[in-house]
Amino acid sequence: MIRSWRYAQDRIAVCPIRPSTSPSTDIAHRSPRLASVNTEPAVEISGLVKQYGRTTAVAGLSLRALRGQITAVLGPNGAGKTTTVEICEGYRRADSGTVRVLGLDPVRDAKALRPRVGVMLQSGGVPTGARAGDYLRVLARFYANPIDPGLLLDRLGLAESARTPFRRLSGGQQQRLSLAAAIVGRPDLVFLDEPTAGLDPQARHATCDLIAGLRAAGAAIILTTHYLEDAERLADHVVIVDHGALVAEGSPAELTGTRGQLRFRAAPGLDTASLLAALPPGTVAKESPAGAYLIELTDGVDPQLLAAVTAWCADQGVLAQSLRIESRTLEDVFLELTGRELRP
């Protein structure tokens, strides 16, 4: 909370007061600065290292996040993603490596960056006694072309809570107000930390639509989330980190590939080696957990393969239950790369 409130104070202290003359009501309105954006990355990290005593939180991480795109930074607890984002936001200093945010140093050029960067923390950052509507309207007055606060409150389902103090809002409402505060000034770059955590399905979809609207306006968005389906739906580029290092990156389609999957349940302990012998080369067949079987193919599932699997089950004297065909998901990739063990 201290870090969050200190950021809010710093932001107001350094932002030039530029009274709004006619704030646009269009969330996807492209500001003149964004309209002339070049192809340089919004965030560029090279060889980033950060240590806390003997613990290495970030171990030589390099990544790029382009303007006008949503970049999802994913990783298990303790993977180093929060430390990386906090260094980009200027909260922490790197031990070594280089970090550039909108072409600037996030520590040395903090004053120039703050009016151009929106930050949504996972919790805190808003004075607990501030009424939702008043807080958003005050923030909007610091920008030349803010999003209409009333429109934001309406889009995020907060219009009826505009006069409610922050501390009396539900957890989901607090999340949505924090998102509104991060984007009201139409920033060039937005850091969103778990923006859909604790939201009901309706609010979650509204939030995802709003984030997509920011991208349409030309903003760069750095998204950290444990909701991998949100990352798969929204992100143009996905970065997966673990133990402070990059383990994979690419578009969701590039990471998941085109492999089809066939899943079914049957008696545990069946001989998957004999199943593989009945399937095309390059097929993967495994049992995990017991009694749950997964078959992966490079070229997808076709009727012949389905017939081969059911025939093999018949030869084993078992019935394939809950048989379903599906695509490989980002969650499948994430678990393959980072493991299934619980993290502290």
XYZ file of C-alpha atoms in Angstrom, residues 83-333:
251
model
C 10.253 -7.525 -10.197
C 10.741 -7.020 -13.935
C 7.592 -4.916 -14.247
C 8.459 -2.860 -11.150
C 11.861 -2.054 -12.669
C 10.100 -0.918 -15.858
C 7.770 1.243 -13.766
C 10.732 2.842 -11.994
C 9.976 1.412 -8.557
C 13.193 -0.612 -8.429
C 16.664 -0.284 -9.910
C 18.279 -2.988 -11.979
C 21.581 -4.454 -10.807
C 22.733 -4.798 -14.400
C 21.356 -4.796 -17.924
C 19.418 -2.085 -19.711
C 15.739 -1.129 -19.582
C 14.106 1.411 -21.857
C 10.484 2.479 -21.552
C 9.196 4.563 -24.460
C 12.877 5.068 -25.278
C 13.665 6.498 -21.823
C 15.313 5.297 -18.632
C 12.516 4.533 -16.121
C 14.533 5.888 -13.159
C 16.490 8.787 -14.629
C 13.601 9.957 -16.816
C 10.793 9.219 -14.363
C 9.391 12.750 -14.475
C 9.020 12.646 -18.259
C 7.549 9.145 -18.237
C 4.886 9.394 -15.559
C 2.396 11.472 -17.598
C 2.744 8.971 -20.455
C 2.504 5.717 -18.480
C -0.498 4.241 -16.691
C -0.055 1.736 -13.898
C -2.675 -0.549 -12.413
C -1.397 -2.281 -9.311
C -2.935 -5.532 -8.138
C -4.105 -3.779 -4.977
C -3.994 -0.304 -3.445
C -2.995 2.954 -5.063
C -6.282 4.768 -4.413
C -6.925 6.844 -1.238
C -9.349 4.746 0.801
C -11.650 7.662 1.617
C -11.919 9.005 -1.929
C -15.257 8.634 -3.670
C -14.955 6.727 -6.918
C -16.353 9.434 -9.187
C -14.542 12.321 -7.480
C -11.205 10.505 -7.613
C -11.501 9.784 -11.314
C -12.584 13.335 -12.137
C -9.627 14.797 -10.221
C -7.197 12.556 -12.121
C -8.796 13.490 -15.445
C -8.054 17.195 -14.848
C -4.318 16.515 -15.106
C -4.553 15.523 -18.777
C -5.200 17.491 -21.948
C -7.413 14.859 -23.566
C -8.707 12.454 -20.930
C -11.326 9.808 -21.389
C -14.633 11.077 -20.020
C -14.717 9.828 -16.381
C -18.459 9.298 -16.617
C -17.999 7.064 -19.639
C -15.344 5.016 -17.868
C -17.510 4.599 -14.778
C -20.383 3.467 -16.977
C -18.298 1.083 -19.096
C -16.867 -0.551 -15.980
C -20.170 -0.818 -14.136
C -19.289 1.792 -11.515
C -21.799 4.534 -12.336
C -24.081 3.617 -9.434
C -21.077 3.548 -7.072
C -19.668 6.928 -8.110
C -20.354 8.446 -4.670
C -19.097 5.416 -2.713
C -15.729 5.725 -0.903
C -13.056 3.380 -2.200
C -12.861 1.407 1.054
C -16.562 0.550 0.799
C -16.343 -0.788 -2.742
C -16.228 -4.532 -3.273
C -12.930 -6.090 -4.284
C -14.041 -6.310 -7.896
C -15.216 -2.693 -7.906
C -11.872 -1.563 -6.472
C -10.116 -3.440 -9.272
C -12.226 -1.729 -11.899
C -11.675 1.723 -10.411
C -7.916 1.104 -10.362
C -8.095 0.187 -14.045
C -10.055 3.356 -14.822
C -7.489 5.468 -12.948
C -4.650 3.885 -14.941
C -6.161 4.666 -18.333
C -8.154 7.885 -17.845
C -5.295 10.003 -19.250
C -4.965 7.940 -22.479
C -1.411 6.796 -21.692
C 0.981 5.650 -24.399
C 1.876 2.626 -22.270
C -0.156 0.820 -19.604
C 1.059 -1.752 -17.077
C -1.846 -3.924 -15.916
C -1.241 -6.279 -13.001
C -3.983 -8.925 -12.772
C -6.700 -6.589 -14.138
C -9.411 -9.278 -14.122
C -8.639 -10.820 -10.715
C -11.747 -11.138 -8.575
C -14.143 -9.992 -11.302
C -17.414 -11.717 -12.145
C -17.845 -12.924 -15.766
C -19.688 -9.775 -16.890
C -17.087 -7.393 -15.436
C -14.291 -9.559 -16.767
C -15.611 -9.380 -20.320
C -16.157 -5.621 -20.033
C -12.582 -5.197 -18.792
C -11.168 -7.293 -21.628
C -13.142 -5.243 -24.161
C -11.781 -2.034 -22.648
C -8.209 -3.325 -22.832
C -8.729 -4.236 -26.487
C -10.016 -0.700 -27.063
C -6.806 0.735 -25.632
C -4.794 -1.306 -28.102
C -7.013 -0.073 -30.938
C -6.140 3.475 -29.836
C -2.442 2.686 -30.334
C -1.410 2.199 -26.702
C 1.086 -0.470 -25.693
C -0.117 -2.730 -22.896
C 1.971 -4.926 -20.613
C -0.340 -7.463 -19.019
C 0.522 -9.812 -16.162
C -2.160 -12.353 -15.334
C -2.758 -15.857 -14.036
C -5.888 -16.104 -16.199
C -4.229 -17.734 -19.190
C -7.447 -17.719 -21.202
C -7.442 -13.908 -20.967
C -3.844 -13.819 -22.201
C -4.690 -16.165 -25.059
C -7.714 -14.068 -26.016
C -6.113 -10.625 -25.734
C -2.363 -10.824 -26.268
C -0.562 -10.187 -29.531
C 2.674 -11.412 -27.973
C 3.247 -13.715 -25.002
C 6.410 -13.897 -22.906
C 6.783 -16.803 -20.458
C 9.410 -16.420 -17.742
C 10.541 -18.812 -15.028
C 13.326 -18.572 -12.466
C 14.045 -15.062 -13.720
C 14.763 -16.102 -17.309
C 12.890 -16.231 -20.599
C 11.666 -19.733 -21.435
C 9.423 -19.006 -24.447
C 7.865 -16.183 -26.424
C 5.685 -15.699 -29.469
C 2.098 -15.102 -30.450
C -0.501 -17.360 -28.803
C -0.871 -19.212 -32.111
C 2.893 -19.706 -32.409
C 3.167 -21.048 -28.871
C 0.188 -23.387 -29.032
C 0.884 -24.554 -32.597
C -1.674 -26.407 -34.684
C -1.592 -29.715 -32.839
C -4.923 -31.326 -32.111
C -5.644 -33.216 -28.922
C -7.816 -36.196 -28.146
C -8.654 -36.843 -24.494
C -10.528 -39.743 -22.949
C -10.918 -41.589 -19.670
C -10.517 -45.322 -19.193
C -9.106 -47.838 -16.737
C -5.757 -46.668 -15.319
C -2.461 -48.272 -16.293
C -3.201 -49.145 -19.926
C -0.229 -49.816 -22.223
C 0.209 -46.503 -24.049
C 3.190 -47.969 -25.964
C 0.846 -50.317 -27.822
C -1.495 -47.395 -28.431
C 1.331 -45.416 -30.057
C 2.040 -48.365 -32.370
C -1.478 -48.017 -33.756
C -1.173 -44.275 -34.376
C 0.680 -42.123 -36.956
C 4.395 -41.284 -36.413
C 4.997 -38.190 -34.314
C 1.994 -38.832 -32.100
C 2.319 -38.369 -28.343
C 0.253 -40.520 -25.992
C 0.415 -40.292 -22.216
C -1.574 -40.986 -19.086
C -1.766 -38.087 -16.621
C -3.326 -38.281 -14.101
C -4.208 -41.961 -13.658
C -7.050 -42.977 -15.931
C -6.889 -39.782 -18.009
C -5.327 -40.244 -21.438
C -4.061 -37.550 -23.787
C -3.120 -38.004 -27.447
C -1.437 -35.146 -29.335
C -0.934 -34.993 -33.096
C 0.929 -32.524 -35.277
C -1.746 -32.534 -37.990
C -4.861 -32.601 -35.859
C -7.476 -35.269 -35.218
C -9.155 -37.003 -38.164
C -11.824 -39.764 -38.363
C -9.223 -42.481 -39.006
C -7.355 -41.621 -35.831
C -10.561 -41.576 -33.826
C -11.441 -45.022 -35.174
C -7.941 -46.330 -34.340
C -8.206 -45.148 -30.741
C -11.643 -46.658 -30.165
C -10.514 -49.928 -31.802
C -7.463 -50.046 -29.525
C -9.683 -49.489 -26.485
C -11.914 -52.348 -27.659
C -8.827 -54.613 -27.968
C -7.950 -53.692 -24.378
C -11.446 -54.581 -23.258
C -12.198 -51.034 -22.047
C -14.622 -48.317 -23.043
C -13.295 -44.829 -23.823
C -15.339 -42.426 -21.714
C -15.624 -38.619 -21.847
C -13.896 -38.683 -25.238
C -13.370 -35.178 -26.595
C -11.388 -33.445 -29.328
C -9.824 -30.075 -28.541
C -6.977 -27.755 -29.439
C -3.813 -27.260 -27.442
C -4.166 -24.236 -25.183
C -1.786 -21.659 -23.789
C -2.284 -23.267 -20.376
C -1.023 -26.587 -21.800
C 2.109 -24.834 -23.066
